[in-house]
Short mmCIF file of C-alpha atoms in Angstrom, two decimals:
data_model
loop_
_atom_site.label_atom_id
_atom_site.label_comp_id
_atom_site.label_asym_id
_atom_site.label_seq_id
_atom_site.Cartn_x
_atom_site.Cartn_y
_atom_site.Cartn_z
CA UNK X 119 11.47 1.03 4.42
CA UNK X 120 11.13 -2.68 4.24
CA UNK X 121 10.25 -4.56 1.12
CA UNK X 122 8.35 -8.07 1.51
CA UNK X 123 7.69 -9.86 -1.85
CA UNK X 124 5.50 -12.86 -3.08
CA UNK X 125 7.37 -14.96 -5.61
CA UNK X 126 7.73 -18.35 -6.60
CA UNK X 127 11.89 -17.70 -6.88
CA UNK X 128 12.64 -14.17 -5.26
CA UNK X 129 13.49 -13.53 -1.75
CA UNK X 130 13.68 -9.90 -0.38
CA UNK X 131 14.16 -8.41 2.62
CA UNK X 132 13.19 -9.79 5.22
CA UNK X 133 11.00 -11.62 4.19
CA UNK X 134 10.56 -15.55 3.24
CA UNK X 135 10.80 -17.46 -0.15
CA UNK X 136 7.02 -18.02 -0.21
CA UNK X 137 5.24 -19.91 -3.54
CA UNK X 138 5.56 -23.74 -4.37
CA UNK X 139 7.77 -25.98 -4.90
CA UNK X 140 9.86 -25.95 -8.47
CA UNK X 141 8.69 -29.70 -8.96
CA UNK X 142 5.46 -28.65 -9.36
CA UNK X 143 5.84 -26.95 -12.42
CA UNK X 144 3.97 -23.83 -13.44
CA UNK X 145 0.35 -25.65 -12.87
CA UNK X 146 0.52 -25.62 -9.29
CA UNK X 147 1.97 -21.81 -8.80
CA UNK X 148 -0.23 -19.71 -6.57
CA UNK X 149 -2.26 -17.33 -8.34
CA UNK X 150 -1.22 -13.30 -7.42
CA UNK X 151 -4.20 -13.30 -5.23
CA UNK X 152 -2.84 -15.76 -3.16
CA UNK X 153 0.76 -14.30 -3.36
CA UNK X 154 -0.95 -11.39 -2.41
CA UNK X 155 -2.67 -12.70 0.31
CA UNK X 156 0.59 -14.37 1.64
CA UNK X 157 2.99 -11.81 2.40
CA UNK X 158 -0.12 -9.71 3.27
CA UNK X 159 -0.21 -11.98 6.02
CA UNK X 160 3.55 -12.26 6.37
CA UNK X 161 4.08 -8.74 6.91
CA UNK X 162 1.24 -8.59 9.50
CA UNK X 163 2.57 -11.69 11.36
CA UNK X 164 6.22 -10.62 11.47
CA UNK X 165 5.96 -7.01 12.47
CA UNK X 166 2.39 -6.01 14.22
CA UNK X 167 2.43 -6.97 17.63
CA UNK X 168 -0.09 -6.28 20.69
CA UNK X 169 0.32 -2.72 22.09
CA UNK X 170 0.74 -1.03 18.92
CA UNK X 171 0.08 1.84 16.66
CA UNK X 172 -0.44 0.47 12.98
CA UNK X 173 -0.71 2.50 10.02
CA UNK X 174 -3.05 0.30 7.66
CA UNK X 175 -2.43 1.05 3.97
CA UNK X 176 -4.90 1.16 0.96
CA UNK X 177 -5.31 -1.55 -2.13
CA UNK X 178 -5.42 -5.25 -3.20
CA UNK X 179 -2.63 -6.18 -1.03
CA UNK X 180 -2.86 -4.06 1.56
CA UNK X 181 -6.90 -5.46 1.96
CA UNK X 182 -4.76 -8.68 3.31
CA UNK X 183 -2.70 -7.50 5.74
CA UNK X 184 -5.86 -5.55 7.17
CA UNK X 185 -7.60 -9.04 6.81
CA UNK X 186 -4.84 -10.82 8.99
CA UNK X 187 -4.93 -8.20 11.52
CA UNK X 188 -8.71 -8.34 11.97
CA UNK X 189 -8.36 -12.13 12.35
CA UNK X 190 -5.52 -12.09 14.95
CA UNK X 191 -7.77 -9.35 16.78
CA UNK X 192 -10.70 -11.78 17.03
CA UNK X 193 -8.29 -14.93 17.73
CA UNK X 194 -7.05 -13.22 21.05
CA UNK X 195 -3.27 -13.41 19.35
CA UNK X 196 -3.07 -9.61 19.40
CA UNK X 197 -4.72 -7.29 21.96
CA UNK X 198 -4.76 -3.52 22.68
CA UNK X 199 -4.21 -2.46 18.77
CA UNK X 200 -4.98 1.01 17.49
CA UNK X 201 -4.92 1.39 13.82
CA UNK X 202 -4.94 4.83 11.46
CA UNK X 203 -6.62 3.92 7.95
CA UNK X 204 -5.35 5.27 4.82
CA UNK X 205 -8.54 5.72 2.66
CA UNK X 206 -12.41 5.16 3.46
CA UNK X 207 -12.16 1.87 1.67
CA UNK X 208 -9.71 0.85 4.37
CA UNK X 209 -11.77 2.46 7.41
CA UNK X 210 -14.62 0.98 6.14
CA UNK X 211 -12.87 -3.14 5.67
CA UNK X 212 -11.08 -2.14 9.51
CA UNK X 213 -14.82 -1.64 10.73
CA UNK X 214 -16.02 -4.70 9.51
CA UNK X 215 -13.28 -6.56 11.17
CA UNK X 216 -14.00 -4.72 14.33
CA UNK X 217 -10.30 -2.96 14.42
CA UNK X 218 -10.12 0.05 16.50
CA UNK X 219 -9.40 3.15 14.99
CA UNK X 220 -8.21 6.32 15.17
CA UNK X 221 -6.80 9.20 13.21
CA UNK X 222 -3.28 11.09 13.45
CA UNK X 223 -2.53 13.59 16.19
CA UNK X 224 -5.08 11.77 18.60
CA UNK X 225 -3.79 10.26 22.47
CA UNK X 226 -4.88 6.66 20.95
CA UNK X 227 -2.38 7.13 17.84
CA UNK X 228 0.34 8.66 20.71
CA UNK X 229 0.00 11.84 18.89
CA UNK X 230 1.15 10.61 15.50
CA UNK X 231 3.68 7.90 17.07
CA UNK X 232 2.79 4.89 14.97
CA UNK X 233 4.92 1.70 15.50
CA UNK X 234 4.51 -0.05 12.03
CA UNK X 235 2.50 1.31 8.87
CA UNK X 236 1.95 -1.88 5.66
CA UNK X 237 0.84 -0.87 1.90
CA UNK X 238 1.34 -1.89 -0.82
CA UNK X 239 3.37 -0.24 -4.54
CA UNK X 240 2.40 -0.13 -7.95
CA UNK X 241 5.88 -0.34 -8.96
CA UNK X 242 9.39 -1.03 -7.86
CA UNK X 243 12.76 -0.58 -9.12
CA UNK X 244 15.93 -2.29 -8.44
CA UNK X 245 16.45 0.35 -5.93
CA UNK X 246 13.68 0.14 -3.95
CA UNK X 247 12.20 2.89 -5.10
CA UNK X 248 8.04 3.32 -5.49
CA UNK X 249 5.11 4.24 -7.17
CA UNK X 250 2.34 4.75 -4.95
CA UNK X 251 -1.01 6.70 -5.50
CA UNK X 252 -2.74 3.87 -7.82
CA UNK X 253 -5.56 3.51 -5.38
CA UNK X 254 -6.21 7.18 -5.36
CA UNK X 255 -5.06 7.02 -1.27
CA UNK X 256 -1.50 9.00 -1.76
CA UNK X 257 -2.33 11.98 0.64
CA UNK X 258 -3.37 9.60 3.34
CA UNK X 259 -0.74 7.03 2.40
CA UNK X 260 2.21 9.53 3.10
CA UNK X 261 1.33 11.21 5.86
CA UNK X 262 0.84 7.80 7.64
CA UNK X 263 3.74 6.47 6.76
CA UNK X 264 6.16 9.60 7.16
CA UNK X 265 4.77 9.11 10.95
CA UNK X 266 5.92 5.26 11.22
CA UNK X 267 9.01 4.20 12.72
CA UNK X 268 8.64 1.21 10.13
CA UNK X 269 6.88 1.16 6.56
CA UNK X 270 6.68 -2.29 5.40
CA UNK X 271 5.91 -2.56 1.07
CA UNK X 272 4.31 -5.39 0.18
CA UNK X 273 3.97 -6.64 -3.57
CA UNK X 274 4.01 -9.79 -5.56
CA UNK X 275 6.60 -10.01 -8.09
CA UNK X 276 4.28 -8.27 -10.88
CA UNK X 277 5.65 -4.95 -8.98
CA UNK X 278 9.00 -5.10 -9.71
CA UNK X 279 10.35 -3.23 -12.86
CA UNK X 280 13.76 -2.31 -14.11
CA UNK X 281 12.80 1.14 -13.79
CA UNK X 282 10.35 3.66 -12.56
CA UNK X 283 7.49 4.85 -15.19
CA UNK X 284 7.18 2.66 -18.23
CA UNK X 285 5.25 -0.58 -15.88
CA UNK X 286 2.68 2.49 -14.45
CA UNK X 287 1.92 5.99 -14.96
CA UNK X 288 3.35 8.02 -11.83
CA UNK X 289 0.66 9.57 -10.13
CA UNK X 290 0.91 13.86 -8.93
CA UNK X 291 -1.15 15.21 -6.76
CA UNK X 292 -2.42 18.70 -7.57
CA UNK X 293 -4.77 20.86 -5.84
CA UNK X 294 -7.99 21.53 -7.48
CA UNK X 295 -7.31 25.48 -7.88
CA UNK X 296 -6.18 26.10 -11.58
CA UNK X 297 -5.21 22.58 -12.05
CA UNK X 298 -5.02 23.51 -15.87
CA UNK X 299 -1.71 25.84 -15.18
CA UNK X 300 -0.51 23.17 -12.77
CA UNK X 301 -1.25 20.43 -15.57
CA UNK X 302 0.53 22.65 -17.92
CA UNK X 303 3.62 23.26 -15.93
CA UNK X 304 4.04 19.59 -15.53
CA UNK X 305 4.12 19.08 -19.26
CA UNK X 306 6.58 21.19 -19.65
CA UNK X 307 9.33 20.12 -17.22
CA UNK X 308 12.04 18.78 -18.76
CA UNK X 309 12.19 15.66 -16.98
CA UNK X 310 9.17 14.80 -18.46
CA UNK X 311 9.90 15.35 -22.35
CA UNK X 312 7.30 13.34 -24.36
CA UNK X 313 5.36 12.82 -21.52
CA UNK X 314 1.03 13.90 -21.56
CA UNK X 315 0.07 14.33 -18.43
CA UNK X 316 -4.07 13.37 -17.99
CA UNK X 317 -6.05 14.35 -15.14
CA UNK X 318 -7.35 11.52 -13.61
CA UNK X 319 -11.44 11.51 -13.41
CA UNK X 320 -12.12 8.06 -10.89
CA UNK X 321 -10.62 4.37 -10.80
CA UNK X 322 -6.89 4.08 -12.08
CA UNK X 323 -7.97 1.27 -13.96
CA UNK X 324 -9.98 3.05 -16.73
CA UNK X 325 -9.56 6.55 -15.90
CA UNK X 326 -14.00 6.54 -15.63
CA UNK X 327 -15.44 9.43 -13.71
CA UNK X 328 -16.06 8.30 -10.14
CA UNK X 329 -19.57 6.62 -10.18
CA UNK X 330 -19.61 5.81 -14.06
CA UNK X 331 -16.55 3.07 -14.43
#
């Protein structure tokens, strides 16, 4: 795993100190979308190249990346890309953009041989370590990137946290059948003393029911 991140005064990775300069003073810092949107488009420019397989990941900063591939696509500065989308949000932005796409296991995607997969994290710690599964996409999200020879994380400095948990709630996956006993069993780990697990209805941001929030 590679980490890119946005900051006015971090450099990770391999990435590039990306922001302002300090003389401008906190008035002129780019605003997170624009972080976003810059190593969004780093990531894409330092590590997609024509002829590949790219996993394309789900959320605010991962919407970039796709962005900047789309554009290079209609620019002519990168030819004969196949890309596997994450979520339907991301199939559907890819389609817009005219990106081809395929899915895993397919000749296009080499039979699950993708070159470079780029998402973002809700959180992460000192040691590199992640939350993911914010944008409800976590399935997808791992399989793709489990198949990539590369995963590149990209976040803006409102990512990192001293430690995994407190920043973001960590999200499980569960299948539907008797998700009560699963939810119960959760509680009770050890680990997890203190903790309340919730099940999560729609949208991360409010916990709404899918169609109501």
């Amino acid at each position: 795993m590679l980490l890119t991140l946005a900051s006015p005064s971090v450099v990770l990775g391999g990435g590039v100190r990306l922001g302002v300069s300090s003389r401008a003073g906190l008035a002129l810092m780019a605003t997170q979308d624009e972080l976003k949107k810059q190593v969004g488009y780093k990531a894409v420019d330092d590590y997609v190249k024509s002829g590949m397989v790219v996993g394309l990941g789900t959320g605010s900063t991962a919407a970039f990346a796709v962005e900047r591939v789309g554009q290079l696509l209609k620019e002519g500065k990168l030819t004969d890309i196949v890309a596997i989308p994450t979520s339907v949000r991301t199939k559907e932005q890819a389609e817009e953009l005219g990106i081809p796409l395929t899915t895993l296991g397919t000749p296009e995607s080499r039979f699950s041989k993708i070159d470079v997969a780029i998402d973002g994290a809700d959180a992460v710690d000192p040691q590199l370590n992640l939350i993911k599964g914010g944008g409800g996409a976590l399935f997808r999200e791992k399989i793709v990137e489990e198949c990539a020879d590369k995963f590149i994380v990209i976040v803006d400095d409102s990512k990192m946290c001293d430690g995994l948990g407190p920043s973001f709630a960590l999200p499980v996956e569960i299948a539907p059948f008797c998700w009560e006993h699963t939810m119960r069993a959760i509680a009770e780990l050890p680990s997890l003393k203190g903790g309340k697990p919730q099940l999560r209805l729609g949208s991360a941001a409010n916990n709404a029911a899918d169609g109501k929030g």
